[in-house]
């Protein structure tokens, strides 16, 4: 039998009856139907500089729709500077160029998003994001360049794409440095642009290519002042340096996957937090950030069973480092509905059924409150003992097998500590991908929270 952590043991012990949890949640429930119902959340956000918006799945319409509504109000009413998402830097830079009306940008929002071709394409190439991206471009078009809201990727997967972007930039500004970077990156040539091949190769012949990617990043940083007025100026150099950082951290991520899954998780979330901090510095001392990531990344890891495994996440790191500047973590949940996901990694995306929340889970308690879609704000009044005991909270990744739900997919969570607020959707539906999707329903096919 697998070893159970502290949080899992507490959940198995039963803790408070579900009825006590429901009674504690009832006074916290606020209506959630239209944009004005977000007023209490905007008041809670106040002058916070970091607002992290989660999702319980990567394929639910309502999660994307409500995050877009919140984002628009934060931009319009509170002057937030950029949106940073759980996506790859090179792909999102194409979207960033579009929303900022850059000269070399794609001509349409559809073109900018449909070009996301790495599985799972639907995470960002969907109708919900397309609407937000089009809105950002329209709004930015009325503003001077320095005031335009950006759209960036925080993730670490784009090893080969980011190396190519570094070389492409250096070829424009410093051909000799480009040649050195190309030579350093040749270290990866034997692996055929396959991350798995590199991971195993580096484990057999350490240290792999870590010295090479570190050297390119170091040289690029040392040359920052000289490139400041070169092709694209300060912003182009920032993007090149970020791609070099992605290459360095992606190398570490893929290398660590073989030795320890937990180590690779920490490398990835550490990179995303580092990228967020770089974006804040780039946008200046008054910058404000909106982050879109899965609940498992934005909900504070210290109040889940992740702490038993020594795992950190973005929400925890941002709270620890920037709590004094104002940090608001917003989780999302649904009781039942449909979702876009795949049966296995790389499998065709399709619409699947999300079964009703498991008995005695947070989803079960939120459903029993009986208010339908609702906004919950946590704070002093959310300290009832029943709410401070860990309970299962559903997390669905890009790989989903609903018939396994009784065995997995629920993260032991202290809800009002993991988040500052939560948007609950009674019955949700699958988002609308821009790429082709198999539309048939799953027969409650199988589930585990992977690909988060």
XYZ file of C-alpha atoms in Angstrom:
452
model
C 0.000 0.000 0.000
C 1.288 3.457 -0.875
C 2.453 5.621 1.991
C -0.164 8.151 3.065
C 0.833 11.682 3.986
C -0.366 13.792 6.878
C -3.176 15.421 4.946
C -4.489 12.140 3.556
C -4.516 10.571 7.013
C -6.487 13.513 8.387
C -9.050 13.223 5.604
C -9.408 9.475 6.154
C -9.969 10.065 9.869
C -13.246 11.718 8.939
C -12.752 15.087 10.629
C -15.899 17.234 10.931
C -19.220 15.952 9.585
C -20.046 17.378 6.173
C -23.104 19.108 7.677
C -20.820 21.258 9.853
C -18.801 22.276 6.803
C -21.978 23.244 4.965
C -23.191 25.355 7.885
C -19.830 27.143 8.007
C -19.909 27.837 4.255
C -23.502 29.084 4.057
C -22.878 32.621 5.412
C -19.882 33.021 3.073
C -21.831 32.332 -0.141
C -22.518 35.346 -2.384
C -24.463 35.364 -5.673
C -22.483 34.794 -8.860
C -24.447 35.611 -11.967
C -23.203 38.813 -13.574
C -20.181 41.074 -13.608
C -21.457 43.249 -10.760
C -21.464 40.140 -8.547
C -17.684 40.421 -8.687
C -17.801 43.665 -6.686
C -17.057 41.929 -3.341
C -14.042 40.211 -4.902
C -12.754 43.478 -6.378
C -13.149 45.067 -2.960
C -11.231 42.190 -1.403
C -8.450 42.628 -3.981
C -8.172 46.310 -3.126
C -4.649 47.551 -3.896
C -3.082 44.083 -4.167
C -0.359 43.831 -6.803
C -0.693 40.087 -7.413
C -3.990 38.399 -8.299
C -3.675 34.698 -9.121
C -6.716 33.118 -10.806
C -6.972 29.347 -10.764
C -9.043 26.642 -12.429
C -10.019 23.135 -11.327
C -9.627 21.813 -14.890
C -7.855 22.948 -18.050
C -10.984 22.598 -20.171
C -13.990 24.292 -18.531
C -15.790 27.225 -20.171
C -16.918 28.899 -16.960
C -13.417 28.995 -15.446
C -12.012 30.791 -18.495
C -15.064 33.029 -18.819
C -15.006 34.210 -15.192
C -11.241 34.697 -15.250
C -11.697 36.882 -18.343
C -14.409 38.907 -16.606
C -12.237 39.418 -13.540
C -9.244 40.291 -15.733
C -11.140 42.958 -17.660
C -12.262 44.645 -14.468
C -8.779 44.508 -12.954
C -7.325 46.100 -16.082
C -10.044 48.736 -16.424
C -10.600 49.627 -12.777
C -7.310 48.885 -11.063
C -4.686 49.392 -13.748
C -3.181 45.905 -13.889
C -0.169 45.669 -16.188
C -0.214 42.213 -17.748
C -1.696 38.720 -17.838
C 0.716 35.798 -17.283
C -0.534 32.291 -18.023
C 0.437 28.640 -17.704
C 1.729 28.600 -21.254
C 5.059 28.564 -23.080
C 6.934 31.836 -23.512
C 7.456 31.696 -27.332
C 3.813 30.846 -28.054
C 2.505 33.509 -25.717
C 4.934 36.090 -27.100
C 3.094 35.762 -30.409
C -0.132 36.655 -28.564
C 1.646 39.434 -26.692
C 2.777 40.933 -29.992
C -0.804 40.808 -31.269
C -2.424 42.448 -28.230
C 0.269 45.156 -28.152
C -0.096 45.876 -31.883
C 3.550 45.077 -32.630
C 4.625 45.575 -36.275
C 5.392 41.880 -36.826
C 2.311 40.572 -35.000
C -0.235 38.100 -36.381
C -3.079 39.841 -38.182
C -5.936 38.311 -36.167
C -6.559 36.892 -32.707
C -7.467 33.568 -34.340
C -4.101 33.447 -36.128
C -2.234 34.257 -32.912
C -3.978 31.509 -30.928
C -4.563 28.820 -33.532
C -0.785 28.579 -33.937
C -0.602 26.878 -30.515
C 0.160 23.429 -31.897
C 1.753 21.611 -28.962
C -0.608 19.245 -27.117
C -2.754 20.225 -25.191
C -3.616 22.864 -27.780
C -7.002 23.693 -26.254
C -5.556 25.259 -23.108
C -4.955 28.571 -24.892
C -6.290 28.011 -28.406
C -9.945 28.353 -27.452
C -12.850 30.709 -28.065
C -12.847 31.996 -24.508
C -9.226 33.199 -24.670
C -9.749 34.492 -28.202
C -12.446 36.859 -26.944
C -10.174 38.181 -24.176
C -7.218 38.603 -26.545
C -9.356 40.529 -29.021
C -10.595 42.763 -26.182
C -7.030 43.442 -24.998
C -5.936 44.456 -28.488
C -8.896 46.799 -28.929
C -8.262 48.433 -25.574
C -4.495 48.637 -26.146
C -5.129 50.307 -29.492
C -6.405 53.364 -27.646
C -3.269 53.617 -25.476
C 0.371 54.624 -25.996
C 2.779 51.656 -26.313
C 4.165 51.980 -22.787
C 0.675 51.686 -21.277
C -0.428 48.583 -23.186
C -1.327 45.434 -21.237
C 0.793 42.392 -22.101
C 0.140 38.654 -22.349
C 2.990 36.312 -21.343
C 3.746 32.628 -20.786
C 5.217 31.430 -17.495
C 5.911 27.798 -18.318
C 9.126 25.898 -18.911
C 8.426 23.287 -21.592
C 9.703 25.118 -24.698
C 13.354 24.030 -24.564
C 14.044 23.787 -28.302
C 11.751 26.633 -29.336
C 13.350 28.966 -26.805
C 16.884 28.061 -27.912
C 15.890 28.837 -31.496
C 14.497 32.207 -30.420
C 17.754 33.090 -28.618
C 19.829 32.330 -31.691
C 17.409 34.213 -33.940
C 17.698 37.330 -31.769
C 21.485 37.165 -31.536
C 21.816 36.778 -35.295
C 20.224 40.229 -35.595
C 22.269 42.012 -32.939
C 25.561 40.116 -32.584
C 26.429 37.385 -35.129
C 29.517 36.267 -33.190
C 27.435 35.695 -30.040
C 24.860 33.900 -32.175
C 27.560 31.524 -33.391
C 28.668 30.804 -29.817
C 25.089 30.212 -28.702
C 24.437 27.919 -31.656
C 27.560 25.977 -30.803
C 26.555 25.633 -27.153
C 23.072 24.480 -28.039
C 24.521 21.818 -30.366
C 24.911 19.827 -27.155
C 21.232 18.907 -27.555
C 21.500 17.795 -31.186
C 21.835 14.049 -30.454
C 18.431 13.966 -28.759
C 16.341 14.857 -31.796
C 14.303 17.528 -30.027
C 12.736 14.832 -27.839
C 12.566 15.802 -24.179
C 12.346 12.190 -23.008
C 15.474 11.288 -24.949
C 17.341 14.164 -23.365
C 16.091 13.334 -19.866
C 17.383 9.770 -20.067
C 20.572 10.766 -21.856
C 21.409 13.399 -19.246
C 20.729 10.930 -16.434
C 23.221 8.494 -17.946
C 25.846 11.144 -18.690
C 25.534 13.936 -16.137
C 25.587 16.912 -16.167
C 24.032 16.770 -19.623
C 23.943 20.211 -21.240
C 23.446 22.323 -18.144
C 26.779 24.132 -18.466
C 26.053 25.094 -22.065
C 22.622 26.646 -21.419
C 23.941 28.459 -18.351
C 26.807 29.921 -20.392
C 24.486 31.309 -23.073
C 22.255 32.941 -20.472
C 25.245 34.431 -18.668
C 26.677 35.934 -21.840
C 23.322 37.360 -22.881
C 22.881 39.009 -19.500
C 26.398 40.432 -19.559
C 25.674 42.055 -22.909
C 22.376 43.645 -21.872
C 23.602 47.233 -21.977
C 25.195 46.797 -25.380
C 21.996 45.356 -26.866
C 19.652 47.896 -25.265
C 19.360 49.940 -28.448
C 19.775 47.100 -30.909
C 16.988 45.448 -32.912
C 13.753 45.739 -30.902
C 15.440 47.571 -28.039
C 14.952 46.781 -24.366
C 11.855 44.642 -24.862
C 13.437 42.428 -27.523
C 16.420 41.821 -25.239
C 14.074 40.997 -22.371
C 12.347 38.352 -24.499
C 15.674 36.894 -25.632
C 16.952 36.721 -22.063
C 13.719 35.065 -20.966
C 14.070 32.443 -23.681
C 17.643 31.784 -22.531
C 16.338 31.415 -18.975
C 13.642 29.025 -20.203
C 16.323 26.937 -21.923
C 18.395 26.800 -18.742
C 15.459 25.876 -16.503
C 13.865 23.527 -19.038
C 17.127 21.591 -19.210
C 17.022 21.240 -15.422
C 13.328 20.324 -15.527
C 13.711 17.538 -18.062
C 16.854 16.227 -16.394
C 15.106 16.091 -13.011
C 12.088 14.220 -14.380
C 14.065 10.987 -14.460
C 15.534 11.246 -10.972
C 12.495 12.656 -9.126
C 9.037 13.780 -10.168
C 8.803 16.008 -7.105
C 12.052 17.747 -7.983
C 10.820 18.480 -11.490
C 7.586 19.947 -10.110
C 9.603 22.336 -7.944
C 11.860 23.301 -10.842
C 8.802 24.106 -12.952
C 6.935 26.147 -10.335
C 10.157 27.834 -9.258
C 10.685 28.886 -12.874
C 7.143 30.236 -13.159
C 7.557 32.275 -9.979
C 10.937 33.572 -11.196
C 9.418 34.558 -14.545
C 6.593 36.390 -12.783
C 9.125 38.381 -10.768
C 11.088 39.236 -13.917
C 7.893 40.522 -15.529
C 7.129 42.669 -12.504
C 10.607 44.212 -12.592
C 10.359 44.778 -16.340
C 7.046 46.631 -15.955
C 8.335 48.867 -13.184
C 7.673 49.602 -9.505
C 3.934 50.217 -10.013
C 3.352 46.966 -11.924
C 0.426 44.695 -11.104
C 0.132 41.080 -12.261
C -2.783 38.818 -13.163
C -1.872 35.111 -13.303
C -3.952 32.339 -14.913
C -2.917 28.839 -13.829
C -4.405 25.622 -12.488
C -5.489 25.547 -8.835
C -2.564 23.225 -8.144
C -0.193 26.060 -9.055
C -1.948 29.113 -7.611
C -3.457 27.636 -4.426
C -0.947 27.779 -1.558
C 0.785 24.364 -1.466
C 1.279 24.568 2.302
C -2.434 23.910 2.787
C -2.570 20.748 0.671
C -0.883 17.353 0.810
C 1.816 18.762 -1.481
C 3.622 19.779 1.682
C 3.986 16.091 2.576
C 5.965 15.558 -0.636
C 8.178 18.603 -0.222
C 6.492 20.337 -3.160
C 6.180 24.086 -3.530
C 4.064 26.081 -5.944
C 3.609 29.550 -7.389
C 0.892 30.602 -4.951
C 3.013 29.691 -1.951
C 6.120 31.426 -3.307
C 4.266 34.621 -4.221
C 2.618 34.771 -0.801
C 5.930 34.196 0.968
C 7.866 36.739 -1.094
C 5.269 39.428 -1.748
C 2.589 39.131 0.907
C 3.268 42.691 2.079
C 2.548 44.011 -1.434
C -0.868 42.352 -1.561
C -1.482 38.846 -2.901
C -4.938 37.407 -3.603
C -5.323 33.744 -4.587
C -8.638 32.833 -6.242
C -9.574 29.179 -6.639
C -12.290 27.647 -8.832
C -14.494 24.580 -8.433
C -17.399 22.806 -10.150
C -19.818 20.144 -8.942
C -20.534 18.446 -12.295
C -20.701 19.052 -16.032
C -18.471 18.472 -19.061
C -14.825 19.214 -19.813
C -12.286 19.061 -22.646
C -9.464 16.608 -21.903
C -7.615 13.596 -23.323
C -7.654 9.906 -22.331
C -3.853 9.850 -22.296
C -0.985 12.236 -22.901
C -1.103 13.263 -26.554
C -4.481 11.606 -27.175
C -7.181 13.416 -29.157
C -9.032 15.988 -27.075
C -12.708 15.314 -26.519
C -15.677 16.307 -24.440
C -15.913 14.236 -21.254
C -18.450 14.058 -18.458
C -17.438 15.425 -15.050
C -19.389 13.353 -12.501
C -20.940 14.880 -9.356
C -18.431 15.780 -6.651
C -17.342 12.908 -4.459
C -19.228 12.456 -1.192
C -17.778 14.485 1.713
C -15.486 16.424 -0.622
C -15.358 20.225 -0.766
C -17.376 19.968 -3.989
C -20.049 18.002 -2.127
C -20.178 20.635 0.625
C -20.349 23.547 -1.833
C -23.189 21.782 -3.660
C -25.079 21.207 -0.403
C -24.952 24.913 0.385
C -27.673 25.078 -2.262
C -26.969 28.525 -3.733
C -25.959 27.353 -7.209
C -23.084 29.340 -8.705
C -21.522 31.319 -5.867
C -18.575 33.441 -4.797
C -16.949 32.598 -1.465
C -14.641 35.088 0.238
C -12.410 33.713 2.972
C -11.011 35.671 5.881
C -11.669 36.020 9.583
C -15.159 34.553 9.440
C -13.871 31.560 7.482
C -12.006 30.223 10.523
C -14.706 27.827 11.715
C -12.996 24.606 12.868
C -14.897 22.553 10.303
C -13.399 24.629 7.475
C -9.857 24.378 8.790
C -9.707 20.605 8.465
C -8.404 19.166 5.200
C -10.946 17.704 2.795
C -10.723 16.465 -0.784
C -10.873 19.170 -3.481
C -11.149 18.049 -7.119
C -8.292 18.683 -9.554
C -8.553 17.593 -13.195
C -5.583 17.757 -15.545
C -5.305 17.601 -19.322
C -5.452 13.805 -18.977
C -8.756 12.754 -17.441
C -10.366 9.381 -16.730
C -13.666 9.982 -14.930
C -14.245 6.377 -13.848
C -11.114 6.609 -11.659
C -12.565 9.559 -9.780
C -13.451 7.533 -6.694
C -9.739 6.671 -6.370
C -8.063 9.961 -7.204
C -8.399 13.500 -8.531
C -9.009 14.973 -5.070
C -6.303 17.017 -3.380
C -6.574 17.154 0.442
C -7.048 20.870 1.058
C -7.700 23.421 3.798
C -9.921 25.512 1.549
C -9.930 28.961 3.270
C -6.146 28.854 3.725
C -5.269 27.576 0.278
C -7.269 30.431 -1.312
C -8.452 33.911 -0.399
C -11.601 33.444 -2.488
C -13.296 30.729 -4.530
C -15.715 30.788 -7.465
C -18.004 27.767 -7.434
C -19.931 26.620 -10.521
C -22.801 24.213 -9.937
C -22.899 22.774 -13.454
C -20.142 23.667 -15.923
C -19.541 22.905 -19.597
C -16.569 22.217 -21.814
C -14.756 25.152 -23.379
C -14.655 25.636 -27.175
C -11.272 24.752 -28.743
C -10.122 26.407 -31.942
C -8.731 23.106 -33.214
C -10.828 20.077 -34.146
C -12.229 18.109 -31.218
C -13.956 14.754 -30.858
C -17.386 15.760 -29.612
C -18.721 12.424 -28.314
C -19.245 12.039 -24.575
C -16.955 9.833 -22.540
C -18.619 6.905 -20.840
C -17.248 8.082 -17.499
C -13.978 6.776 -18.851
C -11.111 6.972 -16.233
C -9.423 9.647 -14.239
C -6.333 10.839 -12.508
C -5.021 14.357 -12.018
C -2.168 14.422 -14.465
C -0.893 17.125 -16.753
C -1.630 19.936 -14.311
